[in-house]
Coordinates of C-alpha atoms and ligand atoms in Angstrom, one line a residue:
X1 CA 212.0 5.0 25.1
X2 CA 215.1 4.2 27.0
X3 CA 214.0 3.0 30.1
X4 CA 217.1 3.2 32.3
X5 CA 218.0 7.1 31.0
X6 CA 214.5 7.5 31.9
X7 CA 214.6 6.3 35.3
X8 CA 218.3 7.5 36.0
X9 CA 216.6 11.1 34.8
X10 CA 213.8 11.0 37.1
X11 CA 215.9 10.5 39.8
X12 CA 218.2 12.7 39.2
X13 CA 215.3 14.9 38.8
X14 CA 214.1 14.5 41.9
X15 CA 217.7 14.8 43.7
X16 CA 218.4 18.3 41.8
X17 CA 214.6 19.3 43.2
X18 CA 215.3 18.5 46.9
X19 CA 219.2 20.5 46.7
X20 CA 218.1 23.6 45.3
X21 CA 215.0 23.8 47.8
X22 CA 218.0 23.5 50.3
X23 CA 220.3 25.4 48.5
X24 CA 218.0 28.1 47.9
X25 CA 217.1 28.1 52.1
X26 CA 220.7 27.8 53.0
X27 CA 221.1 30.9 50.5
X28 CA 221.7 34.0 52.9
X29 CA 222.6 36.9 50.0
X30 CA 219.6 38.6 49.1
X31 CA 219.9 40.2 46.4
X32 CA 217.6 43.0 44.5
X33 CA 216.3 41.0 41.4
X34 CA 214.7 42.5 38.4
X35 CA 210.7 42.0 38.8
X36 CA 209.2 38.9 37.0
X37 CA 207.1 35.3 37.3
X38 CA 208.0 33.5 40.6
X39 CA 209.9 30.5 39.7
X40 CA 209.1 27.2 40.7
X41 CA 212.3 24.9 41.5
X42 CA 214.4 23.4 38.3
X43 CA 211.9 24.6 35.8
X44 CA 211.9 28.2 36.9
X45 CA 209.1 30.1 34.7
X46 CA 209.8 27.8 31.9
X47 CA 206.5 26.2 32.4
X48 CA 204.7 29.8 32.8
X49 CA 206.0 31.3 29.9
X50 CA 206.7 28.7 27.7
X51 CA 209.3 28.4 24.3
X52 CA 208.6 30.7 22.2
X53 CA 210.0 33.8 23.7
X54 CA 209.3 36.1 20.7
X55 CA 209.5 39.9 20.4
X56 CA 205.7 40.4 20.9
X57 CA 205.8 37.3 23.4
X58 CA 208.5 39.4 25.2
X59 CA 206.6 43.0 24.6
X60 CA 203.3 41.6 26.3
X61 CA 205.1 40.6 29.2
X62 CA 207.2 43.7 29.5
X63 CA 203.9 45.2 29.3
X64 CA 203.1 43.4 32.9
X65 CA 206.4 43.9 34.6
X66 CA 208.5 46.2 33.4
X67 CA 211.4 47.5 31.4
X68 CA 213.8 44.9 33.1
X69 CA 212.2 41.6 34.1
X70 CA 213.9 38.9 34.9
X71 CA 212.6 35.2 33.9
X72 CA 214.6 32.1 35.0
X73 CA 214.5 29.3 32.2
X74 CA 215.3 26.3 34.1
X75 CA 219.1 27.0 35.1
X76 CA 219.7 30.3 32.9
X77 CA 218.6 33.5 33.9
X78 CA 217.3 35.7 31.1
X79 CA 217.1 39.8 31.4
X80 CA 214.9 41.5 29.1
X81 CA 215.6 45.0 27.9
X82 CA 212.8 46.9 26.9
X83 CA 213.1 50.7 27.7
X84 CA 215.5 53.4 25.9
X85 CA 217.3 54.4 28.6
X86 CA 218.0 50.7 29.5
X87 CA 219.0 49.8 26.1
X88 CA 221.6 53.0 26.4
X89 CA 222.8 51.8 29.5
X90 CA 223.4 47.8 27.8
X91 CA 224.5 49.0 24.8
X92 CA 226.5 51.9 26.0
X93 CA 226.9 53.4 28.8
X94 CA 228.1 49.4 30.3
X95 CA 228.6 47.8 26.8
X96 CA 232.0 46.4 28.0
X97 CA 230.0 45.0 31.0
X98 CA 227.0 43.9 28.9
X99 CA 229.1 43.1 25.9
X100 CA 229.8 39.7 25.7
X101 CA 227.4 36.8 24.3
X102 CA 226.0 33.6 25.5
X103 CA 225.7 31.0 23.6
X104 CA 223.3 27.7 24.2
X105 CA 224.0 24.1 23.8
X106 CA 223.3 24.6 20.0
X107 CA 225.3 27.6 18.7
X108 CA 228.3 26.3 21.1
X109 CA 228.0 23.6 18.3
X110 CA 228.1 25.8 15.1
X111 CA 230.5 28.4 16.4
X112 CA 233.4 25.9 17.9
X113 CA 232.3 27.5 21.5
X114 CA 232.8 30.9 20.5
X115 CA 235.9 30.4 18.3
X116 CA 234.1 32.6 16.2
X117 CA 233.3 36.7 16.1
X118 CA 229.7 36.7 16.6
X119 CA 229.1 34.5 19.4
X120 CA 232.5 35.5 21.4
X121 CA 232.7 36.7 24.6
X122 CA 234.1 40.4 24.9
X123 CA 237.8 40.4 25.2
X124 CA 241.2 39.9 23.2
X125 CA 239.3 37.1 20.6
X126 CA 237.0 39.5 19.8
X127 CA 238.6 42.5 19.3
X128 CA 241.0 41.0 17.2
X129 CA 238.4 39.1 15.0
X130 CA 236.7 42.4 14.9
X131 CA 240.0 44.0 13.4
X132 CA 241.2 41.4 11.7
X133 CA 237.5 41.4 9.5
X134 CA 236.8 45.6 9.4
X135 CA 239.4 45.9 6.5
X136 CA 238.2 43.2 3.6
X137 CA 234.7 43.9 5.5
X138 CA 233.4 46.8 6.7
X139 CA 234.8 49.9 5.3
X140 CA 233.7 52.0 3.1
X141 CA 236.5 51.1 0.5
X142 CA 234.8 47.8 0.0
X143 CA 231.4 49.8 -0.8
X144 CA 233.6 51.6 -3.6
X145 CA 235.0 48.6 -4.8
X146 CA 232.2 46.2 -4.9
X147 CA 228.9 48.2 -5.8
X148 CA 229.1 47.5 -9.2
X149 CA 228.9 44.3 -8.7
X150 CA 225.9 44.5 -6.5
X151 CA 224.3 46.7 -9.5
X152 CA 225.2 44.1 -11.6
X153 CA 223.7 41.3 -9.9
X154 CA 220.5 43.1 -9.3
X155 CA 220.2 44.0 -13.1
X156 CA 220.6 40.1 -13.4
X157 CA 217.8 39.2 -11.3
X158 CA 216.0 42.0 -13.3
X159 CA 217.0 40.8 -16.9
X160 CA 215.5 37.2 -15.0
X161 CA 212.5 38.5 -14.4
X162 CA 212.2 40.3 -17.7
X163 CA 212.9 37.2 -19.5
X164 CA 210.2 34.6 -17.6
X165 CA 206.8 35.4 -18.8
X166 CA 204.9 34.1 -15.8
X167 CA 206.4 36.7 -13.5
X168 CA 204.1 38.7 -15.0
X169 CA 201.1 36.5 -14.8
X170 CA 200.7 34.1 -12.6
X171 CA 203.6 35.3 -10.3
X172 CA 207.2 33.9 -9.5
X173 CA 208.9 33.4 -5.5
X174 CA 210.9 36.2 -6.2
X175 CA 212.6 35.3 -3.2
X176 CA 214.2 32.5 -4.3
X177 CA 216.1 34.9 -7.7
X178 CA 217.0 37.2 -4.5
X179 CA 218.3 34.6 -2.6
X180 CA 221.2 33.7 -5.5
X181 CA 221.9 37.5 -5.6
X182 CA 223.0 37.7 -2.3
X183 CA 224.9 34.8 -2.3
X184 CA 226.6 36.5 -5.2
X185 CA 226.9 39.9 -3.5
X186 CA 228.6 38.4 -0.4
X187 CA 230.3 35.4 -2.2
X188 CA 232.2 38.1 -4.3
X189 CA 233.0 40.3 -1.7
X190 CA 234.3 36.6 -0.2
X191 CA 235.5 34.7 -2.6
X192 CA 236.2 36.7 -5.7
X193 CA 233.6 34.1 -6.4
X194 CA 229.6 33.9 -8.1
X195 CA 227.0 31.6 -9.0
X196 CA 225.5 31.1 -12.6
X197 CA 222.1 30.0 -11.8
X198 CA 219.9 28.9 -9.2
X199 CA 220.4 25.2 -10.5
X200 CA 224.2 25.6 -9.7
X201 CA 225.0 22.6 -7.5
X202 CA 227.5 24.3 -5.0
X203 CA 225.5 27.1 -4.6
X204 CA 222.6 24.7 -3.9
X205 CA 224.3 22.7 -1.4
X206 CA 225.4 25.6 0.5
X207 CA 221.9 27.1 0.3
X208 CA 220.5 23.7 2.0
X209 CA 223.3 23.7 4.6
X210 CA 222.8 27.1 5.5
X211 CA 219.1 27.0 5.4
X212 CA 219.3 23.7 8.2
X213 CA 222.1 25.7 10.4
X214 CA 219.6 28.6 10.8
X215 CA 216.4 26.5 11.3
X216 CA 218.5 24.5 13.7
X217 CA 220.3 27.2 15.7
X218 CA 216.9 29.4 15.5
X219 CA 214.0 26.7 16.7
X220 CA 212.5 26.7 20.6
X221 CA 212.4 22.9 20.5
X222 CA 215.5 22.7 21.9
X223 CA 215.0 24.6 25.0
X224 CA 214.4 22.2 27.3
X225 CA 217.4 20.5 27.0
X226 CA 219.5 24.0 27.2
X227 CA 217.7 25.1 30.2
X228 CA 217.3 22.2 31.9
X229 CA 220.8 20.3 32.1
X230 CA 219.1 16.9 33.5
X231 CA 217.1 17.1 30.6
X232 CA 219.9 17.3 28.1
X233 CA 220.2 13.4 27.2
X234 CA 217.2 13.7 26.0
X235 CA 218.6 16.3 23.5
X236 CA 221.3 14.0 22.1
X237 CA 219.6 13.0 18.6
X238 CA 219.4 16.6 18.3
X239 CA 222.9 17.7 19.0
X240 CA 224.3 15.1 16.6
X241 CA 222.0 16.4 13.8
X242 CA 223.7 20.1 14.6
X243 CA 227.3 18.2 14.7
X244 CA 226.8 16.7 11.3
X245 CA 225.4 19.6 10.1
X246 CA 228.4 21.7 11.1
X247 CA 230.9 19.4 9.9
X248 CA 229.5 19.3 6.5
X249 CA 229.0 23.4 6.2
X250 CA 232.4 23.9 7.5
X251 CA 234.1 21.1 5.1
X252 CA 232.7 22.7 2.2
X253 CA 233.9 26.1 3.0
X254 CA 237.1 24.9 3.1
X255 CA 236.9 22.2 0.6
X256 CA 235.5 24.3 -2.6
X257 CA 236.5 28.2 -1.3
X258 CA 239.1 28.4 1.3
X259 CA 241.1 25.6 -0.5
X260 CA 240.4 26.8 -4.1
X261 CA 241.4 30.3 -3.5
X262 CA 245.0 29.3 -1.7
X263 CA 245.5 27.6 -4.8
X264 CA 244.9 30.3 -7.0
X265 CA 246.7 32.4 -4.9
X266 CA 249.6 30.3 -5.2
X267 CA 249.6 30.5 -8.8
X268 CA 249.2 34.1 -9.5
X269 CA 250.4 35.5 -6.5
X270 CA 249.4 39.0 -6.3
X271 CA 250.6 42.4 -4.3
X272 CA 248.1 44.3 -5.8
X273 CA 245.6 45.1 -3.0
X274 CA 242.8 46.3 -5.3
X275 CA 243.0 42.5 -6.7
X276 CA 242.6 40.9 -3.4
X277 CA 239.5 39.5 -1.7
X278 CA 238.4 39.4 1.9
X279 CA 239.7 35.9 2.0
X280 CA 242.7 36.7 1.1
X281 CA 243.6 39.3 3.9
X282 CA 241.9 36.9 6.3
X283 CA 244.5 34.3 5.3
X284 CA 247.4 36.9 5.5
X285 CA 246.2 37.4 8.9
X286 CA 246.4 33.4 9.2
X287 CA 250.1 33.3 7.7
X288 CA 250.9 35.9 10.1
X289 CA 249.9 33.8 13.3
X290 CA 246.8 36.0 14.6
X291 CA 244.5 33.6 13.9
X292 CA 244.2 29.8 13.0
X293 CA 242.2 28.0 10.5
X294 CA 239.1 27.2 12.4
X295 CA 238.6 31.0 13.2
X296 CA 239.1 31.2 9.3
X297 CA 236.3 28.8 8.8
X298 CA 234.2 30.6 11.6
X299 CA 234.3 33.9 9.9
X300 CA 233.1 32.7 6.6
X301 CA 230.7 30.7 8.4
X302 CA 229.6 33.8 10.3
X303 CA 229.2 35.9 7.3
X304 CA 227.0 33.2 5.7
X305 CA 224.8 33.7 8.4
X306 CA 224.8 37.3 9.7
X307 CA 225.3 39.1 6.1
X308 CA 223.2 36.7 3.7
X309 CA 220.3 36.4 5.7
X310 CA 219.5 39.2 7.3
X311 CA 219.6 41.2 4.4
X312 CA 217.3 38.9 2.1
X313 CA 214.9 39.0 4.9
X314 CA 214.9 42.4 5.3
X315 CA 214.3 43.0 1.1
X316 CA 212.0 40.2 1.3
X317 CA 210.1 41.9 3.9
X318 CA 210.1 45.8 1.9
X319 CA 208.8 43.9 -1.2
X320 CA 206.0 42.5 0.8
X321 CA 205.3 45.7 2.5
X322 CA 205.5 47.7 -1.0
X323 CA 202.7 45.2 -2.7
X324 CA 200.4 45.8 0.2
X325 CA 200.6 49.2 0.0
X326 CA 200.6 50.6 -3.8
X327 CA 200.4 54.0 -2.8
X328 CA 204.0 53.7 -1.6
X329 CA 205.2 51.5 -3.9
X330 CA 203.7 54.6 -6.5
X331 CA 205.3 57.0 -5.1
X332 CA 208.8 55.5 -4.9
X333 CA 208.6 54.8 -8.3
X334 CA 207.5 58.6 -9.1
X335 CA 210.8 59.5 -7.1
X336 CA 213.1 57.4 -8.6
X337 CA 211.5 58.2 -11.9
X338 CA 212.2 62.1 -10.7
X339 CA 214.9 62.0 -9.5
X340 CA 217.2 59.7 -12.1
X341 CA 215.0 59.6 -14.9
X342 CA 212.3 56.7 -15.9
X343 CA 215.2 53.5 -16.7
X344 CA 218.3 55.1 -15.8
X345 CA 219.3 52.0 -13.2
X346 CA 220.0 52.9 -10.2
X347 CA 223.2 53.0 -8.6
X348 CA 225.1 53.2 -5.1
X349 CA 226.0 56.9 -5.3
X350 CA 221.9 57.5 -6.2
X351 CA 220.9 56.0 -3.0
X352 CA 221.7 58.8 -1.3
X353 CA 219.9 61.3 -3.4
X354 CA 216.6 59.2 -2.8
X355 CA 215.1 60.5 0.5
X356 CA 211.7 58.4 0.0
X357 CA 213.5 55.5 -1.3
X358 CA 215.9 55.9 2.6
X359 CA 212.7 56.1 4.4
X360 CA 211.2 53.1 2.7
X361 CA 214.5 51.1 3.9
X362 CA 214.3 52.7 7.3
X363 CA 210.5 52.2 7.7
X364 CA 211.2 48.7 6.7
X365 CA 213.9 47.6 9.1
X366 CA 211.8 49.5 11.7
X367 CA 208.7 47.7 11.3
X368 CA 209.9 44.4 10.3
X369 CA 213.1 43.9 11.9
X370 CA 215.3 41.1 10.9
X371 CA 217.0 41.0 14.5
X372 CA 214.3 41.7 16.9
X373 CA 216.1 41.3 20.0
X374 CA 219.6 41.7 18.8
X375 CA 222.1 39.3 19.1
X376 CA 221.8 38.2 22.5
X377 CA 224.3 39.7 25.0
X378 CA 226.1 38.7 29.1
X379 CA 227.6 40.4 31.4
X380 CA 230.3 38.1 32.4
X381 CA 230.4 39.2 36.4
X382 CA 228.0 40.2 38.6
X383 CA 226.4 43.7 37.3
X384 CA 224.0 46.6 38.0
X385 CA 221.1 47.6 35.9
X386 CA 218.3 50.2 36.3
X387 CA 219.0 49.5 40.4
X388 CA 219.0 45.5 40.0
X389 CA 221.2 43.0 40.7
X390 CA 222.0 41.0 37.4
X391 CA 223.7 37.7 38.0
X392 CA 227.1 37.0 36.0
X393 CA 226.4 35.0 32.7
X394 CA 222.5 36.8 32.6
X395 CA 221.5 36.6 28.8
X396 CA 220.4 39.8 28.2
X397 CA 217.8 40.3 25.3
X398 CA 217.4 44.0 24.2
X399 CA 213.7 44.5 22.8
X400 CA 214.5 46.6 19.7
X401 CA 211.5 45.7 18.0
X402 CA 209.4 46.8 21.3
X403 CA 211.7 50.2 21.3
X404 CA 210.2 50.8 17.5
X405 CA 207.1 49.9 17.3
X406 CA 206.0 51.0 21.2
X407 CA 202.9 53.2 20.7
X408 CA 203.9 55.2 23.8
X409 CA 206.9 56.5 21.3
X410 CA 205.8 56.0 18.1
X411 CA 203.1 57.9 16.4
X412 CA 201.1 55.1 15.1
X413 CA 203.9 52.2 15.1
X414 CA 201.1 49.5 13.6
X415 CA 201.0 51.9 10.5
X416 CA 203.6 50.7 8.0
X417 CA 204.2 54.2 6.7
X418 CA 207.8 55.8 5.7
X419 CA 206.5 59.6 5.5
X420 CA 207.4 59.1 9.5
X421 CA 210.8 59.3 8.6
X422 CA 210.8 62.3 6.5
X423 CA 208.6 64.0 8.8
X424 CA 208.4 63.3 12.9
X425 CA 211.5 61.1 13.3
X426 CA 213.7 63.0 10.4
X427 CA 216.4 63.0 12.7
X428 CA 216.8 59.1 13.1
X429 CA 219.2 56.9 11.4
X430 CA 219.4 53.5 11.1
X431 CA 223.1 53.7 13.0
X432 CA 222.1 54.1 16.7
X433 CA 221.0 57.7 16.6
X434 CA 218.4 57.4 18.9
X435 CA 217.7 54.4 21.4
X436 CA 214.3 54.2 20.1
X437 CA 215.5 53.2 17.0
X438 CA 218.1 49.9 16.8
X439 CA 217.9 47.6 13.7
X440 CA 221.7 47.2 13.7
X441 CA 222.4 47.8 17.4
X442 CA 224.5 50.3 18.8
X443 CA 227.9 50.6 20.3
X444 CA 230.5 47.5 20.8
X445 CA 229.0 44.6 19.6
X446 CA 226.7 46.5 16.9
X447 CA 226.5 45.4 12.8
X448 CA 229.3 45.9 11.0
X449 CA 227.4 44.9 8.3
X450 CA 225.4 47.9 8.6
X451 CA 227.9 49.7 5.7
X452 CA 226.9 47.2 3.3
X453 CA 223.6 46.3 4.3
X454 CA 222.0 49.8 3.4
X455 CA 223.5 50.4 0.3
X456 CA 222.6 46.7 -1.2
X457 CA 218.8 46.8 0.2
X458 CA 218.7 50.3 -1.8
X459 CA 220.0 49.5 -4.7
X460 CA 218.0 46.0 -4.9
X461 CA 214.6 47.7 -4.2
X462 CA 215.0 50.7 -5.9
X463 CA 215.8 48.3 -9.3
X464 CA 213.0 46.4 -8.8
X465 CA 210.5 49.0 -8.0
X466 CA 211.8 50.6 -11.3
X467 CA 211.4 47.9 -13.5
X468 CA 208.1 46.4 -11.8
X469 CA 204.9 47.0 -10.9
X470 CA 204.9 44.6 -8.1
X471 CA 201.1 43.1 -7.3
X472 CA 200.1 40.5 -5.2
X473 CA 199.1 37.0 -7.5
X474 CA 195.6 36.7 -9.3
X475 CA 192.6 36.4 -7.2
X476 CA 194.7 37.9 -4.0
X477 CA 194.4 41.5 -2.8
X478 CA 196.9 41.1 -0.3
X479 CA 200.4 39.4 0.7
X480 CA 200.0 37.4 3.9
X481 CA 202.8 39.0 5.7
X482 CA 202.3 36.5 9.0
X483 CA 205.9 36.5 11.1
X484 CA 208.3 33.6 12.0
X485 CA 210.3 34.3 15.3
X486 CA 213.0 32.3 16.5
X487 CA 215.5 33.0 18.8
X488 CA 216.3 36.1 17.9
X489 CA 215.3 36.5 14.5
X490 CA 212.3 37.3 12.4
X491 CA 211.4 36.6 8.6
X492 CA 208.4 36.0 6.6
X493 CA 206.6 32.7 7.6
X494 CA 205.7 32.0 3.9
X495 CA 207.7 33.0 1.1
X496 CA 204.9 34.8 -1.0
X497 CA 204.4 34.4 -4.9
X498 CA 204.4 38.0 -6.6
X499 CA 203.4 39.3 -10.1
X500 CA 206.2 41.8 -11.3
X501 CA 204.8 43.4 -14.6
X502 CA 207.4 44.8 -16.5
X503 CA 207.8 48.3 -17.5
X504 CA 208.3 50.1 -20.3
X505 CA 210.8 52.9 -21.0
Ligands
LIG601 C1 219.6 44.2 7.0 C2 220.7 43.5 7.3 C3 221.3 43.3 8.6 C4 220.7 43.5 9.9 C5 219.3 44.0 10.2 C6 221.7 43.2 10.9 C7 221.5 43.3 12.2 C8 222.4 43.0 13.2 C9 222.2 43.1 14.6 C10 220.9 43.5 15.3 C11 223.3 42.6 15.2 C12 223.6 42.5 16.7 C13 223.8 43.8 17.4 C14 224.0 43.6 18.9 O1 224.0 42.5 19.4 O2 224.1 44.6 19.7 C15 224.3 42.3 14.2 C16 225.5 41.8 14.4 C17 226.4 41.5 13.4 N1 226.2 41.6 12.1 FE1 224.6 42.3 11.2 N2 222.8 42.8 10.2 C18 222.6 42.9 8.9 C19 223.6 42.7 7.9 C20 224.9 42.3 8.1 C21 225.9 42.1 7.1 C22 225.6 42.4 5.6 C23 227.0 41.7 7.7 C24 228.3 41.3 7.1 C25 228.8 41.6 6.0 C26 226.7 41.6 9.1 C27 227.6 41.2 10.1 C28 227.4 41.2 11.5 C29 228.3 40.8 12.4 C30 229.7 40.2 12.2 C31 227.7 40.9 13.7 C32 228.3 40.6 15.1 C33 229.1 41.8 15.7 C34 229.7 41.5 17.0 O3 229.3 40.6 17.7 O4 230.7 42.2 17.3 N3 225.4 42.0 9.3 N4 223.7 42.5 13.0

């Protein structure tokens, strides 16, 4: 231990404790705070509440104060959201006031302070990152002209499967096949670009660099270094682990893609818009002095995280939920057998003739959601919610899991069952329909993503459930299906080992 940054710490410890006692009597503005812990000085409720400020963390307490509550993390005051109405009013009704995003000491690292779209604050950057991505992105042209490519790359990971004869026995990580699919789905859409095999060396150093960037950005063992300022030299082995990390991710974006491709471009130039790739209109966008090249590297780095991930945990999570209950996985199957006929493969256009197969997806996102508390949102000056004061530069977490899976809504939210969709709740979408109901937000700063997301989760379960009867491994009855929060996402804890036994047609 460093015995002079300790003792320099302690002191400065002890002067920042005696000022904000003062401060805090000096203070005459009173001001009508949401209800929550009493804070103690410089730690706030850290100490009560701890660093693992999960959804179900987050519902219990809502649970003691409230729909707002307010808990103050050392210097940062965090609002949570945890009511429809409140969510409409965030998200809506004041979603330019509530529409920009904090950012901690980490992901000010891995987004260049906000030089990004995701983690921006809500103003000109945004909006024009926003435009600047909906065209190669998020329209429903790129659906059209990519699906059969997604078909193709889940018939691969079928054919895979197929071909290795201990999926059928002792079981495979199907996960891992999945993973290099969605790489694929989103690299194309990228890139113009795939990945032969899981063995392929870029697409494993990618993988890794990714991987550390999430586990990173996502982990509560930085907290007390972000909330605590005093505390942050303490932090410093960990801030240079997310520099180098950055670094490395963003040098090989532009090393081996963005580099390639302006290359290639530069050979065979092209006018054809059908032949172009997302890239490409990103880098027109460049040319044309909107943007520079970090924001180019921030947007692939954005989709590497917001697209890739989130949609393999989501499938990852179905899967699981569709081996621990056969019944559904049965009668999927009998639908898609119905409906298209037993091993005609499934397609993009299908998806939307397959009602059970919608409800699965819904039932999934619902019950396991990827994003439990959205991305986290700020109001940038001093606001009003639900008849409380909210402090400029609040964080403002959005409980969406809480909204869906609250019993006081829900019939039965613990049951994992998609008949809910079909029957009570047949009016709710996945696209902000109804505030109970939020998987990809709503309003401003919702997913994009959403228009690819759906069709790809649809056309990647309903192949597999085709093809497969999926089971959980010998000598297990069930998949252990326990959850991994960070901090503000949610994926399997262990990636489970499942037997697919091939059909025949
Ligand atoms: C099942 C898959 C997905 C889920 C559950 C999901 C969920 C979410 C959620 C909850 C948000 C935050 C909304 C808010 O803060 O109000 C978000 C934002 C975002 N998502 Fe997704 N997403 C998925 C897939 C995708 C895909 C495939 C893409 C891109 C191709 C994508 C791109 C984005 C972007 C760019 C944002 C930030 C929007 C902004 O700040 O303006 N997402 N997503």
């Amino acid at each position: 231990m460093d015995l002079l940054l300790l003792e320099k710490t302690l002191l400065g410890l002890f002067a920042a404790i005696t000022l904000s006692i003062v401060i805090s009597k000096l203070r005459g503005k009173r001001l009508r705070l949401p209800p929550g812990p009493v804070p103690v000085p410089i730690f706030g409720n850290w100490l009560q509440v701890g660093d693992d400020l999960n959804h179900r963390n987050l519902a219990a307490l809502a649970r003691k104060f409230g729909d707002a509550f307010l808990l103050r993390m050392g210097q940062r005051n965090l609002v949570v959201v945890s009511s429809p109405p409140l969510a409409r009013e965030v998200l809506h009704t004041q979603g330019v006031e509530f529409g920009s995003r904090t950012r901690n000491v980490v992901f000010d690292i891995f987004t260049g302070k906000g030089q990004d779209m995701v983690f921006t604050v809500y103003g000109d950057h945004w909006r024009k990152m926003r435009r600047i991505m909906t065209v190669p992105f998020f329209t429903n042209k790129v659906v059209q002209q990519y699906h059969t490519g997604w078909e193709a790359e889940a018939q691969s990971v079928v054919d895979d499967v197929r071909a290795d004869p201990k999926a059928a026995t002792d079981g495979i990580v199907l996960r891992n096949r999945l993973q290099l699919m969605m790489y694929n789905n989103m690299y194309r859409i990228m890139f113009d670009r795939r990945f032969d095999s899981m063995n392929d060396p870029l697409f494993l150093q990618l993988k890794a660099l990714n991987g550390e960037r999430s586990r990173l950005a996502q982990s509560f063992e930085y907290n007390y270094g972000d909330f605590i300022p005093i505390l942050r030299p303490f932090l410093r082995g960990y801030l240079k682990i997310c520099k180098e990390v950055k670094e490395r991710r963003l040098k090989l974006f532009k090393d081996y893609f963005l580099e390639e491709r302006k290359k290639l471009s530069s050979t065979k130039p092209s006018n054809n818009a059908e032949l172009k790739c997302a890239i490409d209109h990103i880098l027109d966008a460049q040319n044309k002095g909107e943007i520079n090249e970090d924001n180019v590297l921030y947007i692939v780095e954005n989709i590497n995280v917001a697209a890739i991930e989130t949609t393999l945990w989501s499938i990852e999570w179905g899967i699981a939920e569709l081996v621990n209950h056969p019944e559904i996985q049965k009668k999927l199957r009998n639908e898609l057998d119905a409906v298209l006929g037993p091993g005609n493969p499934i397609t993009e256009p299908d998806t939307h003739k397959l009602p059970y197969l919608q409800a699965v997806i819904k039932e999934t996102l619902r019950f396991r959601m990827a994003i439990p508390l959205l991305v986290p949102h700020m109001n940038l000056h001093d606001a009003k919610l639900g008849g409380y004061d909210i402090p400029a530069e609040s964080k403002i977490l959005v409980n969406a899991w809480l909204l869906a899976n609250n019993p006081e809504q829900w019939k039965k939210p613990e049951e994992f069952r998609p008949e809910r969709f079909l029957e009570e709740e047949s009016h709710v979408e996945a696209n902000g329909n109804d505030f109970r109901y939020l998987p990809f937000g709503v309003g401003r700063r919702s997913c994009p993503g959403i228009i690819l997301a759906l069709p790809i989760l649809g056309i990647t379960i309903g192949r597999l459930v085709q093809n497969f009867e999926l089971l959980p491994p010998p000598g297990q009855d069930k998949l252990d299906t326990t959850e991994k929060g960070g901090q503000f996402s949610l994926h399997i804890l262990k990636h489970y080992t499942v037997v697919a036994k091939p059909r025949v047609f």
